[in-house]
Every structure is written in C-alpha cells, then in structure tokens.
Short mmCIF file of C-alpha atoms in Angstrom, two decimals:
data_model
loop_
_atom_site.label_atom_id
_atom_site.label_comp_id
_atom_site.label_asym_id
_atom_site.label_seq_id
_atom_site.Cartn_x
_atom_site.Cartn_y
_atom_site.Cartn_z
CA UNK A 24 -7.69 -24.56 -63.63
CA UNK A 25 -6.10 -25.03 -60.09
CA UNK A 26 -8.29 -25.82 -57.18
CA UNK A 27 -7.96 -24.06 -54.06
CA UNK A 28 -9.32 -25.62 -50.81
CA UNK A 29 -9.42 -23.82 -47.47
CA UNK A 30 -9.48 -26.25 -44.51
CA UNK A 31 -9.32 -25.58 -40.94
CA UNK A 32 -8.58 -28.02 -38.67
CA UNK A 33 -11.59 -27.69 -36.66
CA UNK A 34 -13.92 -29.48 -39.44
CA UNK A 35 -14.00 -33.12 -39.17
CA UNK A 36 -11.31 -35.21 -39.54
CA UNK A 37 -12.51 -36.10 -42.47
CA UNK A 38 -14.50 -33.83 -44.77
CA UNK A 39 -15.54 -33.84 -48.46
CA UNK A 40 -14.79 -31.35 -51.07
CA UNK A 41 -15.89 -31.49 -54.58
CA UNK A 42 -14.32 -29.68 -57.20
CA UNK A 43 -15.28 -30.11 -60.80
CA UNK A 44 -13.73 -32.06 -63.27
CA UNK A 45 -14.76 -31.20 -67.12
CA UNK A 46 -14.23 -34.26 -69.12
CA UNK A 47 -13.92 -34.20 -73.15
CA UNK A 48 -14.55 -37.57 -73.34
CA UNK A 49 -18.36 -38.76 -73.32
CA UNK A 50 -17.03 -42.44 -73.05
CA UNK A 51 -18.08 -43.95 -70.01
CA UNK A 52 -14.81 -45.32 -69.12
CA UNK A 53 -15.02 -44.69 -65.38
CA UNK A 54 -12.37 -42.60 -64.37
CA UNK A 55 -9.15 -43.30 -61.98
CA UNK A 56 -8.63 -40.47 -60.28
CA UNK A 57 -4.79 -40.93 -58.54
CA UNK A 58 -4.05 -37.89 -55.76
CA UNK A 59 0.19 -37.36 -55.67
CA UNK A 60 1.68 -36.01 -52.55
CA UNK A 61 1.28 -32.14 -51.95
CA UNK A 62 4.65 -30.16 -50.92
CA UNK A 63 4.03 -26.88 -49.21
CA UNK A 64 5.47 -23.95 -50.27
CA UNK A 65 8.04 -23.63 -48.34
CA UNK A 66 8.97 -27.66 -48.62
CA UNK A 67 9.21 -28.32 -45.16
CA UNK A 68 7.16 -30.31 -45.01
CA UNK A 69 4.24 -32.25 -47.32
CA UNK A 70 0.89 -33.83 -47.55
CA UNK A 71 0.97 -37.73 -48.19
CA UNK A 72 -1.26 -38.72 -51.35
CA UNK A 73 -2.14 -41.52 -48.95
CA UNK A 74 -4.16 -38.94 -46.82
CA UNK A 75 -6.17 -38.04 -49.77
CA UNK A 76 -9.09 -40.08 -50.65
CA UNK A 77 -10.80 -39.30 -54.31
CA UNK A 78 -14.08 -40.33 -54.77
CA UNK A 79 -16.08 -39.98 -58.40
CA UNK A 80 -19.43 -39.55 -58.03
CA UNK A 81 -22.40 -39.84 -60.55
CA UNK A 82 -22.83 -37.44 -62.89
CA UNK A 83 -26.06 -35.23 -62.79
CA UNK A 84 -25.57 -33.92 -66.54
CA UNK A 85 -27.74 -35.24 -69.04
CA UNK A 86 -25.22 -35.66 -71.32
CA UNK A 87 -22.87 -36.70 -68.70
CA UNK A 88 -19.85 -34.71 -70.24
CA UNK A 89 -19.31 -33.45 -66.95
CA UNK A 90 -17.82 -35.56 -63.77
CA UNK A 91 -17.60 -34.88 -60.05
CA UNK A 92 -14.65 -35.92 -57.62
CA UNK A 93 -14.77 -35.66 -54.36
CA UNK A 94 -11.50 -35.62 -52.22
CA UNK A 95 -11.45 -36.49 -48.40
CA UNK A 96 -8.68 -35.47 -46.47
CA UNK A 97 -7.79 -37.65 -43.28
CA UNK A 98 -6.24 -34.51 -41.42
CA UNK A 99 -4.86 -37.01 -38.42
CA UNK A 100 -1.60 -37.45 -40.95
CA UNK A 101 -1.30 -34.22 -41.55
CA UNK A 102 0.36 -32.28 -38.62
CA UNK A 103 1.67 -28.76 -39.91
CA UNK A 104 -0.81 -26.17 -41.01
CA UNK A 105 0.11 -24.00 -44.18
CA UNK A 106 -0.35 -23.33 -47.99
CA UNK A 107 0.05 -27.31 -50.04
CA UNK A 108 0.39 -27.52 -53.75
CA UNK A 109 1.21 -30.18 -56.10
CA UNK A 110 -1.56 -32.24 -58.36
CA UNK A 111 -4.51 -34.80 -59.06
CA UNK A 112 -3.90 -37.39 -61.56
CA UNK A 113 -7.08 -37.74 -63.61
CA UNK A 114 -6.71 -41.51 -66.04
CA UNK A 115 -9.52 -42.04 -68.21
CA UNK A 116 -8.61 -45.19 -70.26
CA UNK A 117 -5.67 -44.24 -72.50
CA UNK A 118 -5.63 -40.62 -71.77
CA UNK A 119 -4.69 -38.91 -68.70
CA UNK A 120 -5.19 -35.29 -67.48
CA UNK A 121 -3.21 -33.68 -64.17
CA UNK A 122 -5.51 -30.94 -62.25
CA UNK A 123 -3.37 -28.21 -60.24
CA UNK A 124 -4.29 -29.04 -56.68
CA UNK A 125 -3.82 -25.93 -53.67
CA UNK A 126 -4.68 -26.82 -50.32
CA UNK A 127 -4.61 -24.31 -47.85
CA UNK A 128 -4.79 -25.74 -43.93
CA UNK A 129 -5.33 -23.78 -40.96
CA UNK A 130 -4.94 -24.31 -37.55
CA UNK A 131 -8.49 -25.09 -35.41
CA UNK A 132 -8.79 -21.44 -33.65
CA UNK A 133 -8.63 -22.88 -30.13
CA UNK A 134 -5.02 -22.06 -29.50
CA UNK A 135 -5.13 -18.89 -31.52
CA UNK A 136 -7.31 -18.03 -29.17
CA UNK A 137 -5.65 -19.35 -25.62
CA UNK A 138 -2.98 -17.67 -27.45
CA UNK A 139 -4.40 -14.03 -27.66
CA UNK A 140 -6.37 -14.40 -24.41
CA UNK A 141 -3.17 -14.91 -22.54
CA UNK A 142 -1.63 -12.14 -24.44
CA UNK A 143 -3.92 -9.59 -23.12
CA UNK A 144 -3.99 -11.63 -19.59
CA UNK A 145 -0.21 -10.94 -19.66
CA UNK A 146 -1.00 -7.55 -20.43
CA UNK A 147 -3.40 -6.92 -17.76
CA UNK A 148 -0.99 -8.34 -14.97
CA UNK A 149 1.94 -6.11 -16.15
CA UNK A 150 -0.87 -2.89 -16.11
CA UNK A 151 -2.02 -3.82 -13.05
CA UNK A 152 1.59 -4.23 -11.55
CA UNK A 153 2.76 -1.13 -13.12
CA UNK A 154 -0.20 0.91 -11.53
CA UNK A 155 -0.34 -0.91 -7.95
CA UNK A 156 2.35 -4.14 -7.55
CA UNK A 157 4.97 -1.78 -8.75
CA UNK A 158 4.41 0.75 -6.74
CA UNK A 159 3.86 -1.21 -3.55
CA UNK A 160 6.37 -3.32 -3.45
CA UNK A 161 8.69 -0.24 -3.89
CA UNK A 162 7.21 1.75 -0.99
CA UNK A 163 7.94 -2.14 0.69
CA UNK A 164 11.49 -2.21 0.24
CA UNK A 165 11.97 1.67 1.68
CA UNK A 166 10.02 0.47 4.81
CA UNK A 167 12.23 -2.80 5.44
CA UNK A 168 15.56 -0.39 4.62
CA UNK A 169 14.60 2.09 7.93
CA UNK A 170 13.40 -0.93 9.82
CA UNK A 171 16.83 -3.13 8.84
CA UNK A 172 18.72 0.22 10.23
CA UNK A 173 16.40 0.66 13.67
CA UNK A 174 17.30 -3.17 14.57
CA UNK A 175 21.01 -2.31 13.74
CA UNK A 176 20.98 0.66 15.90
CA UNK A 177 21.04 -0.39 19.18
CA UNK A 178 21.16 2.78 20.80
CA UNK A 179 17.73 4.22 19.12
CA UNK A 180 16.20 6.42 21.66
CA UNK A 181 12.57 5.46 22.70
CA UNK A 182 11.19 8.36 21.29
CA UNK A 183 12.68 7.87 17.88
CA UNK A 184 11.68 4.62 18.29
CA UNK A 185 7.97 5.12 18.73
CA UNK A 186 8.04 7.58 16.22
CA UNK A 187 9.37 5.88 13.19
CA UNK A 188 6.90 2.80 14.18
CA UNK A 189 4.07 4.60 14.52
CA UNK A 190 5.38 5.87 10.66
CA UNK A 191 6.25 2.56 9.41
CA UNK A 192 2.90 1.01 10.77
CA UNK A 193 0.84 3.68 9.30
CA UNK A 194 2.95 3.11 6.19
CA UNK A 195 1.84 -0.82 6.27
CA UNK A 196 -2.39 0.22 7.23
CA UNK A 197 -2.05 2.90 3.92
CA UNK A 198 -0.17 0.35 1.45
CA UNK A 199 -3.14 -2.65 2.62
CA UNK A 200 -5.82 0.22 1.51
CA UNK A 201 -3.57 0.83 -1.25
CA UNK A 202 -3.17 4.80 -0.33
CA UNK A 203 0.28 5.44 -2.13
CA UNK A 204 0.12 8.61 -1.84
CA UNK A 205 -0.64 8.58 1.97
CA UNK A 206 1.69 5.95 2.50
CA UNK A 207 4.28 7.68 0.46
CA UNK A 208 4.05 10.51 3.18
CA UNK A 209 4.76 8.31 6.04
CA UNK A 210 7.52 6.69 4.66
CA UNK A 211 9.12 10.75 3.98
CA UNK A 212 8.14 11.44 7.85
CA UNK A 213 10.18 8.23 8.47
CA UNK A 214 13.30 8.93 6.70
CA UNK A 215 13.21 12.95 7.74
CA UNK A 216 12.87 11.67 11.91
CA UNK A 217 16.04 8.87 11.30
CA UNK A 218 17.80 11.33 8.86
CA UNK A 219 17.38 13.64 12.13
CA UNK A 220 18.48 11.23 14.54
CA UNK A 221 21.34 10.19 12.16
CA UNK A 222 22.64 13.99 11.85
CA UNK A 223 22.31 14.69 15.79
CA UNK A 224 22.59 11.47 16.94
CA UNK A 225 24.98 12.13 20.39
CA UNK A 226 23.49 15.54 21.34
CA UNK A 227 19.92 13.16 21.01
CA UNK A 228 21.49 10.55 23.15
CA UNK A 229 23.02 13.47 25.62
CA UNK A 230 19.75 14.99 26.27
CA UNK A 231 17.92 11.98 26.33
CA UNK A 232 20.67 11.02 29.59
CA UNK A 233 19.99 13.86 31.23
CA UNK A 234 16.00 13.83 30.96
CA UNK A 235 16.41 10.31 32.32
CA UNK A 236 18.28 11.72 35.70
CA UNK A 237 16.87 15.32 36.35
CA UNK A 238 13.52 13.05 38.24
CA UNK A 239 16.05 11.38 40.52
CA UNK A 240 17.79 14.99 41.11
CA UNK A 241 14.56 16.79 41.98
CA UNK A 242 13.82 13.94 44.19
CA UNK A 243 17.11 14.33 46.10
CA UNK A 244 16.22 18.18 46.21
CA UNK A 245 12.84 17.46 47.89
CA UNK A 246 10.22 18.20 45.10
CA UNK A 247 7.64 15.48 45.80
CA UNK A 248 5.99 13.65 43.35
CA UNK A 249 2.41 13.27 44.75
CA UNK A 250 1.90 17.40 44.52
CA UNK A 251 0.43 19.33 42.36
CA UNK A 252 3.70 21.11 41.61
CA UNK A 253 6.11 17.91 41.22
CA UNK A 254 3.71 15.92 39.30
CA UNK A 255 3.70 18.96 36.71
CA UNK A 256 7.29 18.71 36.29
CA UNK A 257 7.43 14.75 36.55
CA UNK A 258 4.97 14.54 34.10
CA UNK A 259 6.74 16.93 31.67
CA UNK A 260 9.77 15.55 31.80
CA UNK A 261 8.05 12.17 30.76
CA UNK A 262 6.25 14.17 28.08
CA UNK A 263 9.90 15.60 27.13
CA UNK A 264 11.36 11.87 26.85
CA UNK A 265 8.52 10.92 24.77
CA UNK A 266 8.76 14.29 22.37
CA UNK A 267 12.41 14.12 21.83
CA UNK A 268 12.18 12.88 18.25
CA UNK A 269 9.33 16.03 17.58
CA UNK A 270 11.79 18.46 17.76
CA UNK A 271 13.82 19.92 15.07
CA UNK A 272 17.54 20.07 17.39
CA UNK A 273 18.83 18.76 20.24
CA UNK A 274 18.97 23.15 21.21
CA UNK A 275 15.62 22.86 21.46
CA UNK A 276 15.69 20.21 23.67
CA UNK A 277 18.08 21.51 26.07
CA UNK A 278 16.00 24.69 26.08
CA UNK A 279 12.75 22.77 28.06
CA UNK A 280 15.25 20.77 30.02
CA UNK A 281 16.46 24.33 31.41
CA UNK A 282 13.52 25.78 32.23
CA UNK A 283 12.72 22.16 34.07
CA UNK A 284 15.79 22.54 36.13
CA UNK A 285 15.00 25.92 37.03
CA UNK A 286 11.56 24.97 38.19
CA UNK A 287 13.02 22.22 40.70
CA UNK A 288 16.10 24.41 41.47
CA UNK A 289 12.71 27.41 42.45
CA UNK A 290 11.06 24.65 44.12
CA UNK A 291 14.38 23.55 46.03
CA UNK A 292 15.19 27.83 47.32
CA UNK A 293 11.16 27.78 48.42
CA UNK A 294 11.73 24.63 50.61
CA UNK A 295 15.11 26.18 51.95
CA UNK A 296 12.99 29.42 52.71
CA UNK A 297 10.68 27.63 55.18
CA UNK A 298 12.73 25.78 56.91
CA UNK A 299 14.17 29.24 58.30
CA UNK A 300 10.70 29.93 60.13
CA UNK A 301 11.62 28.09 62.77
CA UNK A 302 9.63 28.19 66.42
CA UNK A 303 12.30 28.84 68.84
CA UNK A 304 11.58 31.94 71.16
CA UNK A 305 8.01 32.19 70.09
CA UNK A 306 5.34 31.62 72.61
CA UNK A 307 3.03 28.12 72.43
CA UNK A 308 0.17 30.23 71.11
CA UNK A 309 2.58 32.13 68.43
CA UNK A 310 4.14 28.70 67.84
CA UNK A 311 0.58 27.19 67.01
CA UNK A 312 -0.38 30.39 64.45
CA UNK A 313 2.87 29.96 62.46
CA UNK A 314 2.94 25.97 62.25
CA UNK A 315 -0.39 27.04 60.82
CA UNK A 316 1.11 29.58 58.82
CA UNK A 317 3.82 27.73 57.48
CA UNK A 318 1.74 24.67 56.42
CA UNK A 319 -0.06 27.01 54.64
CA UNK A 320 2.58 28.43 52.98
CA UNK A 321 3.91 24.82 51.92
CA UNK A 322 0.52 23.89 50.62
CA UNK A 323 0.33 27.27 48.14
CA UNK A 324 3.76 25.94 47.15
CA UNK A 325 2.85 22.38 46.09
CA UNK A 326 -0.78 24.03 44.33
CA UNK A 327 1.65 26.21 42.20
CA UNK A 328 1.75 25.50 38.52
CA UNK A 329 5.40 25.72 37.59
CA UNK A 330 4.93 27.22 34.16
CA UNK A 331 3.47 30.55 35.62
CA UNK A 332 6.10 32.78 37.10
CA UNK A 333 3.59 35.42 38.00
CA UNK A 334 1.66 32.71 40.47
CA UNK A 335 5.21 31.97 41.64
CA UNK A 336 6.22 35.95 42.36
CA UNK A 337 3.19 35.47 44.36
CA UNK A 338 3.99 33.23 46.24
CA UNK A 339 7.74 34.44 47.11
CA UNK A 340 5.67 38.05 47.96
CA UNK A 341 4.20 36.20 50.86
CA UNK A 342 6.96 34.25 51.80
CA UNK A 343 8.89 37.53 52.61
CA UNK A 344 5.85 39.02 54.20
CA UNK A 345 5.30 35.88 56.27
CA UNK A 346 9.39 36.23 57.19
CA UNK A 347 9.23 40.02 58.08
CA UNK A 348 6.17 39.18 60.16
CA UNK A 349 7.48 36.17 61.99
CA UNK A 350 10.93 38.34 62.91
CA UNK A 351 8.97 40.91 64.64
CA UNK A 352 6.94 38.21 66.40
CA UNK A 353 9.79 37.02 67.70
CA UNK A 354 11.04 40.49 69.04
CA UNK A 355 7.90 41.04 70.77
CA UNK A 356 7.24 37.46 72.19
CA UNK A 357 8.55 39.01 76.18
CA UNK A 358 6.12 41.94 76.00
CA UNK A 359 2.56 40.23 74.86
CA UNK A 360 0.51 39.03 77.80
CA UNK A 361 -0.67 35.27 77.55
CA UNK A 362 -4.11 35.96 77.24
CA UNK A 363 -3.58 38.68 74.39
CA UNK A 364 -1.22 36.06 72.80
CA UNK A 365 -3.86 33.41 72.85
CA UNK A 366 -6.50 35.89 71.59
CA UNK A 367 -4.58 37.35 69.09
CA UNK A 368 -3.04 33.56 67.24
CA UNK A 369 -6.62 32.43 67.53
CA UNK A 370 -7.79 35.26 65.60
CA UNK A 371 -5.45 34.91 62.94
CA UNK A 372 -5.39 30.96 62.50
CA UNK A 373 -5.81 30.02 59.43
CA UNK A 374 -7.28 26.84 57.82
CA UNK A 375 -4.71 24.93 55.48
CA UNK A 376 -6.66 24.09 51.98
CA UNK A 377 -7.04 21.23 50.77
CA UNK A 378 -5.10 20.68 47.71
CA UNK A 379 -7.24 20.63 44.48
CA UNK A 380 -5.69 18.80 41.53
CA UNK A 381 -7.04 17.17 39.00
CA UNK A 382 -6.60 16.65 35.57
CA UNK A 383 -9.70 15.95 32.90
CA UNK A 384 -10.18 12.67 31.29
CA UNK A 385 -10.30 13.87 27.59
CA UNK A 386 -13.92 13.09 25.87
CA UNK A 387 -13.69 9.28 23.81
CA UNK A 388 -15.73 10.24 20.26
CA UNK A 389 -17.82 7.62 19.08
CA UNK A 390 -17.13 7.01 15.57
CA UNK A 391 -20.42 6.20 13.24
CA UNK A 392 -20.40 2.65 12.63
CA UNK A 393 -21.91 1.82 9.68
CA UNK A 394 -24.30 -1.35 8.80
CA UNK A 395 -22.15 -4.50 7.67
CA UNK A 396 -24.53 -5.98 5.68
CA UNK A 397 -24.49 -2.86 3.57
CA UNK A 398 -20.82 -2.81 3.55
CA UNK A 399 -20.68 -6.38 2.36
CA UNK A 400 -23.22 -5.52 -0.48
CA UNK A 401 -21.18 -2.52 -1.62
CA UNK A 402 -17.77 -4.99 -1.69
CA UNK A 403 -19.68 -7.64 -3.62
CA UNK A 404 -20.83 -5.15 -6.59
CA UNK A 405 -17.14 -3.66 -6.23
CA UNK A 406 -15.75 -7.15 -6.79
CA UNK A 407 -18.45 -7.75 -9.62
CA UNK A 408 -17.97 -5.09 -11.38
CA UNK A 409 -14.10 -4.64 -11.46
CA UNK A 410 -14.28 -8.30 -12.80
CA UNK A 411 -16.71 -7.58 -15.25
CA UNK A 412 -15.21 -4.61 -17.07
CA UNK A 413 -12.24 -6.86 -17.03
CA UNK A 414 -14.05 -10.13 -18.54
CA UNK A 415 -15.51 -7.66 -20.79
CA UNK A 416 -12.17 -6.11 -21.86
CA UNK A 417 -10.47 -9.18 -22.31
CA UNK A 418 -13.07 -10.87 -24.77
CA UNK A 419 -13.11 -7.79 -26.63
CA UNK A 420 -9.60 -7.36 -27.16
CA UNK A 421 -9.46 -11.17 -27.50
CA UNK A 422 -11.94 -10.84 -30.39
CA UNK A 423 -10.52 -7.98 -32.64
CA UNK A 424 -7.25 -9.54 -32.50
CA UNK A 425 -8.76 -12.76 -33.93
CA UNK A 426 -10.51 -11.34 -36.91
CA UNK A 427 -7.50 -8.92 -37.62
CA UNK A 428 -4.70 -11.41 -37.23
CA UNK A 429 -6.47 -15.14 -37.43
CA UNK A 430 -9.39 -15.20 -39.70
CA UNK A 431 -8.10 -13.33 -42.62
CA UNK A 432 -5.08 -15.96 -42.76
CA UNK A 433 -6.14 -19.12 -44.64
CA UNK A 434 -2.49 -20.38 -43.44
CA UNK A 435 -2.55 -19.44 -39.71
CA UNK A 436 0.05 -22.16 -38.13
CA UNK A 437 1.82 -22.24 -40.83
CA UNK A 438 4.64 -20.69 -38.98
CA UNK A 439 3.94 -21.43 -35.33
CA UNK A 440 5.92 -19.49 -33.69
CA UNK A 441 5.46 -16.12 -35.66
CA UNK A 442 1.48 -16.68 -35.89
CA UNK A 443 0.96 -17.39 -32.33
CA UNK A 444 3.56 -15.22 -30.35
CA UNK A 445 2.09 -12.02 -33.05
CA UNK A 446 -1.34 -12.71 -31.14
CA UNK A 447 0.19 -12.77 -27.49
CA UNK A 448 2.00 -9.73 -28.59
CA UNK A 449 -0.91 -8.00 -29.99
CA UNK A 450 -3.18 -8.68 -26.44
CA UNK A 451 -0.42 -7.29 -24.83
CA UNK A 452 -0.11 -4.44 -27.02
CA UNK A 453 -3.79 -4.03 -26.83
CA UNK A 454 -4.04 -3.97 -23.25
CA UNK A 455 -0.57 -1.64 -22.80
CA UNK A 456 -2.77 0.87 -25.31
CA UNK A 457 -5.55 0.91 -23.00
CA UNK A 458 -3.67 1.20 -19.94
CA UNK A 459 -1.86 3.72 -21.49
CA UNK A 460 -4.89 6.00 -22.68
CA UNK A 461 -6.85 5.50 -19.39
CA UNK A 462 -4.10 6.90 -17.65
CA UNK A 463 -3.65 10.09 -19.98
CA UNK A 464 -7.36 10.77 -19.36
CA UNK A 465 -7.28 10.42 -15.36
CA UNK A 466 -4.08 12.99 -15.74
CA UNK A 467 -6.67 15.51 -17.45
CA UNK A 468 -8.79 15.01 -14.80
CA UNK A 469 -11.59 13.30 -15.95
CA UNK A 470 -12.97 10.68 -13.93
CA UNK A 471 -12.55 6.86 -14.82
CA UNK A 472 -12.72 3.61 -13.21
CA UNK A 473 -9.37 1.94 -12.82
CA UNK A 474 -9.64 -1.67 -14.25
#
C-alpha cells in the first residue's frame, strides 16, 4: 500500500506523520525502520533520507500485530516543492519489507498569495491607466505639440496668442479635474485657431500692421482721443487687435478696419467743415453767436457715436444749415444796426453742453461659496470609499484565484515559474474582466462607480 503525505511548507519545520505499518510477525523484535532518499517525479531534484526521521512507537493493539511509525520531515533540507516518491525500508530481524512512500510538498501560501495580489495590483494600475493615465497623458502631449510651435513662431500675433493660452490653460484646469471630454474640446479650439493662423498667416500679420497704425493716422487727422467719438473708435480698434484670432478670415477683418477708416476719414471732412466758419466780416456781436455756434457744433461732433450713421446725417443736416445761415450773416453784417445786432446774437446764444460719456462698470456676481468643512467631509468619504471598493476588490479577486489555482494543487511550487506567474496572470485577467464589464455597462447607460 503506498503512503501519500501532503505537506505544506507552512507547518512546522518539523512535523509528524504516522502511517500504519501491518506486521505479520507477532515477534517482538523491535523494528528498524531505514527511510531511502525520495526522487521527484520529474528527477530534478530529491529528498535526502537524511531529512527523514522514522520513529516506531508503541503499539496500542492487544495483540500487538500491528505497529506505528512515525516519520518527521526536517523541511529546512528540502528546498523545491513538488510530488516525491521512492520507499521506507521496514527490517524486522531476518526479514525485511519496503513500503511505497509519496510525499507531496507544497509551497507555504505566502508568496502564492503576494503573487496573485500583485497580479490583480498590476491589473488595477493598467485599468486605471487605460481609463485616466492613458488618456491624460495623450491630451498632454497634443498640448506641449501647439505650445512647442507658439515658442517657435516668433511672429504669433497677440491675439492668437491669448487665444490659444487661454485654450491650453483651460486644457491644463480640465485635465487636473480630469474632464477629458472638456479638455478634449479645448485642445480642438486650439488646433482649429493655429490651424487658422497657419492657413492665413500673412493676411493675419497684414491686418494686424495696419490695426496697429490706423490710431496714429486718426491722430494725425485730428480725431482726439479724450471724446466721446475718438475713444469709440480707439477703443474698437483695441477691441479689433484683441479679436483678430475670433474671426473666421482675414476678409472679415479688413471689413471692420474699413468701416474704422471711414469713421476717422467722416470725423476728419466734419473738422475740415468748421474750420470754414470763419469770423471775418461778421460784427463782434455776430462773431460772439457763431464762436458759440460753432463750439456747439464741435461738441455734437465729439458726443456722436460713430456706429450710427443716422445720428451722423444729423449732424451734417446742421452743419449745412449752420453754413447757409452764417453766409447770409455775413451778407447782411453792413445793414443791421448795433443795437439790433446785439439784441438779436443775445437772443440766439446758445449754451455749449457738457459732454456726457460714460460707460457702465459691468455687475461682479458673487459666486455661492460653499462650507469647507463640508467639502473636506465629502473628499474624505470620496477617498474612503474609492479605496474601499478597491481593498474589497482586490481581496476578493485575490481569494478566488487562490482556491481555484493554489489550494486544489498538493504540488503548488513545484514548477515556480508556471505556478506563480499563472496567479499574477490570473489577477490580471481578473481585474482586465472587471474593467472590461464595468465599462460595457456605463456604455448602456447604467450608472456605476468607477473604481
């Protein structure tokens, strides 16, 4: 009858076993009882019969036909797990007796399990790369390509500038909230505004010239900057230098620098227009009425808003009015009596208004801010329980892999490399699998945390 022992390495170094040996014999010879080395199966290696130890023990039979042995391995010269046969050597005086002898040595199941725990560690990392690292560090490497080619262009407009920063930045704010679909959509704004610069790239630098030097020409053509009706157009044109990159063509551009340059050159034929009222051959009282009328006419001019041709038909309306008026003043200057003069420009002085501009400080909303200690509270059970459906995961995955693949085997070690890199594959599997079928459900819509 072979004996089959199952050790793991675990047990203590040295532990007792006691198979039955039936003796025909009723001589009380005591027996010798001689282990031999045990090969394994595969002969690479073997058990010494010096790390056996056989011990007979007393016989509880009455009629003592029956003897016990009890063998001791010392496991510290053993060093490879796996299946061990050979046999036990049983002398009793002249006659001896050999007993069929399996051993079968596993390995203690601390490693097997390091082993499978780090498989389904590994597979966690690669899930959790694959769902956020991945992704992330791809959306990195598009924003360092358009900011490698802004540094390289040195002649990057400041509105194309600003605008692919402000893109990029909001790019870096989504990726640290890990938003990748947001930040997905501010890396496309980024490369549509430099594929847009790229494909217009001198008209952008042409108009941006010329929006940089139509301030200094309606300077030279006397439309002043502290007015009403140059600080509309100074202001616009900044607004234009800003909004460059916002518009789909350089055409467009060119369109609102045109109607810019026909404001000043408007502004430029109104000044030319006054200067012609000019006092000669009037009388000091008519003289007094149309400085009056003439600053008055100037001040309408600077209140104008440049964008509103109807205010500026207006305007012109009175200008020729104000001409017409002032010729025949000037033909009738020799036949008006000094007193009626006097009476008369008094009578029709007029006040010169005060310019009223001002623009409205837009309204500041005051964003809710909510209580930190309840924000830190909802972080904390975030944190606790991401880690604990984790911890939870892991164990569990850790644990079916060990009773599928490390308790059934009597022999686990026996092939080291096979044994232990089947349970770091099968945590990885495992975790893959449920990465896998959490992902399939969020695609149908249903609802699940990510772990």
């Amino acid at each position: 009858v072979t004996r089959t022992l199952t050790i793991n390495r675990e047990q203590q170094i040295e532990e007792g076993f006691a198979p039955e040996v039936s003796e025909s014999d009723t001589a009380a010879t005591p027996l010798d009882i001689v282990p031999l080395d045990l090969e394994r199966v595969d002969g690479a290696t073997t058990i010494p019969a010096g790390a056996i130890a056989a011990t007979v023990t007393e016989s509880t039979a009455t009629d003592r036909t029956l003897q016990q042995v009890q063998l001791t391995l010392d496991l510290t010269q053993i060093q490879q797990s796996g299946e061990f046969k050979g046999m036990v050597l049983i002398r009793d005086g002249a006659q001896e007796q050999t007993v069929p002898l399996t051993i079968e040595l596993k390995d203690a199941p601390t490693w097997p399990i390091a082993a499978l725990s780090l498989g389904v560690l590994l597979g966690f990392g690669l899930s959790i790369y694959r769902a956020e690292g991945q992704e992330r560090d791809r959306l990195v490497v598009q924003i360092g390509r358009i900011r490698t080619r802004m540094r390289a262009d040195n002649a990057l407009t400041f509105s194309f500038q600003t605008r692919l920063s402000a893109h990029l930045t909001m790019a870096d704010t989504q990726l640290d909230d890990r938003w990748w679909a947001e930040a997905r959509a501010s890396i496309s704004s980024a490369l549509a505004i430099w594929q847009k610069w790229l494909q217009y790239r001198e008209d952008w630098l042409t108009q941006t010239e010329y929006i940089q030097a139509l301030p200094e020409v309606a300077r030279q053509r006397g439309v002043p900057d502290t007015m009403p009706y140059g600080q509309f157009i100074f202001r616009a044109l900044d607004d234009l230098e800003k909004q460059v990159a916002d518009y789909a063509t350089p055409q467009q551009v060119r369109d609102k620098l045109v109607v810019l340059q026909e404001q000043v050159g408007h502004y430029h034929l109104a000044l030319n227009a006054l200067s012609q009222l000019e006092f000669r051959g009037l009388l000091p009282s008519d003289q007094q009425y149309w400085q009056h009328q003439r600053a008055h006419l100037d001040a309408q001019l600077n209140e104008l808003d440049p964008s509103n041709p109807q205010a500026l038909a207006q305007w012109q309306d009175q200008l020729q009015n104000a001409q017409q008026e002032f010729a025949a003043a000037v033909q009738q200057a020799t036949a008006t009596s000094p007193n009626a003069e006097l009476e008369t420009a008094q009578g029709r002085s007029l006040q010169l208004p005060t310019p009223s501009f001002s623009m409205a400080i837009p309204a500041v909303s005051e964003a809710a801010l909510s209580s930190s200690q309840r924000v830190a509270r909802a972080r904390w059970r975030l944190i606790a329980v991401n880690w604990a459906s984790r911890t939870i995961a892991i164990g569990l995955f850790a644990f079916a892999g060990f009773t599928q693949l490390y308790s059934p085997r009597a022999t686990f070690g026996a092939d080291p490399l096979a044994d232990y890199f089947a349970l770091m594959a099968w945590g990885l599997g495992a975790e893959t699998t449920r990465s896998s079928i959490v992902k399939v459900i969020q695609d149908l819509g249903v609802s699940l945390p990510k772990q």
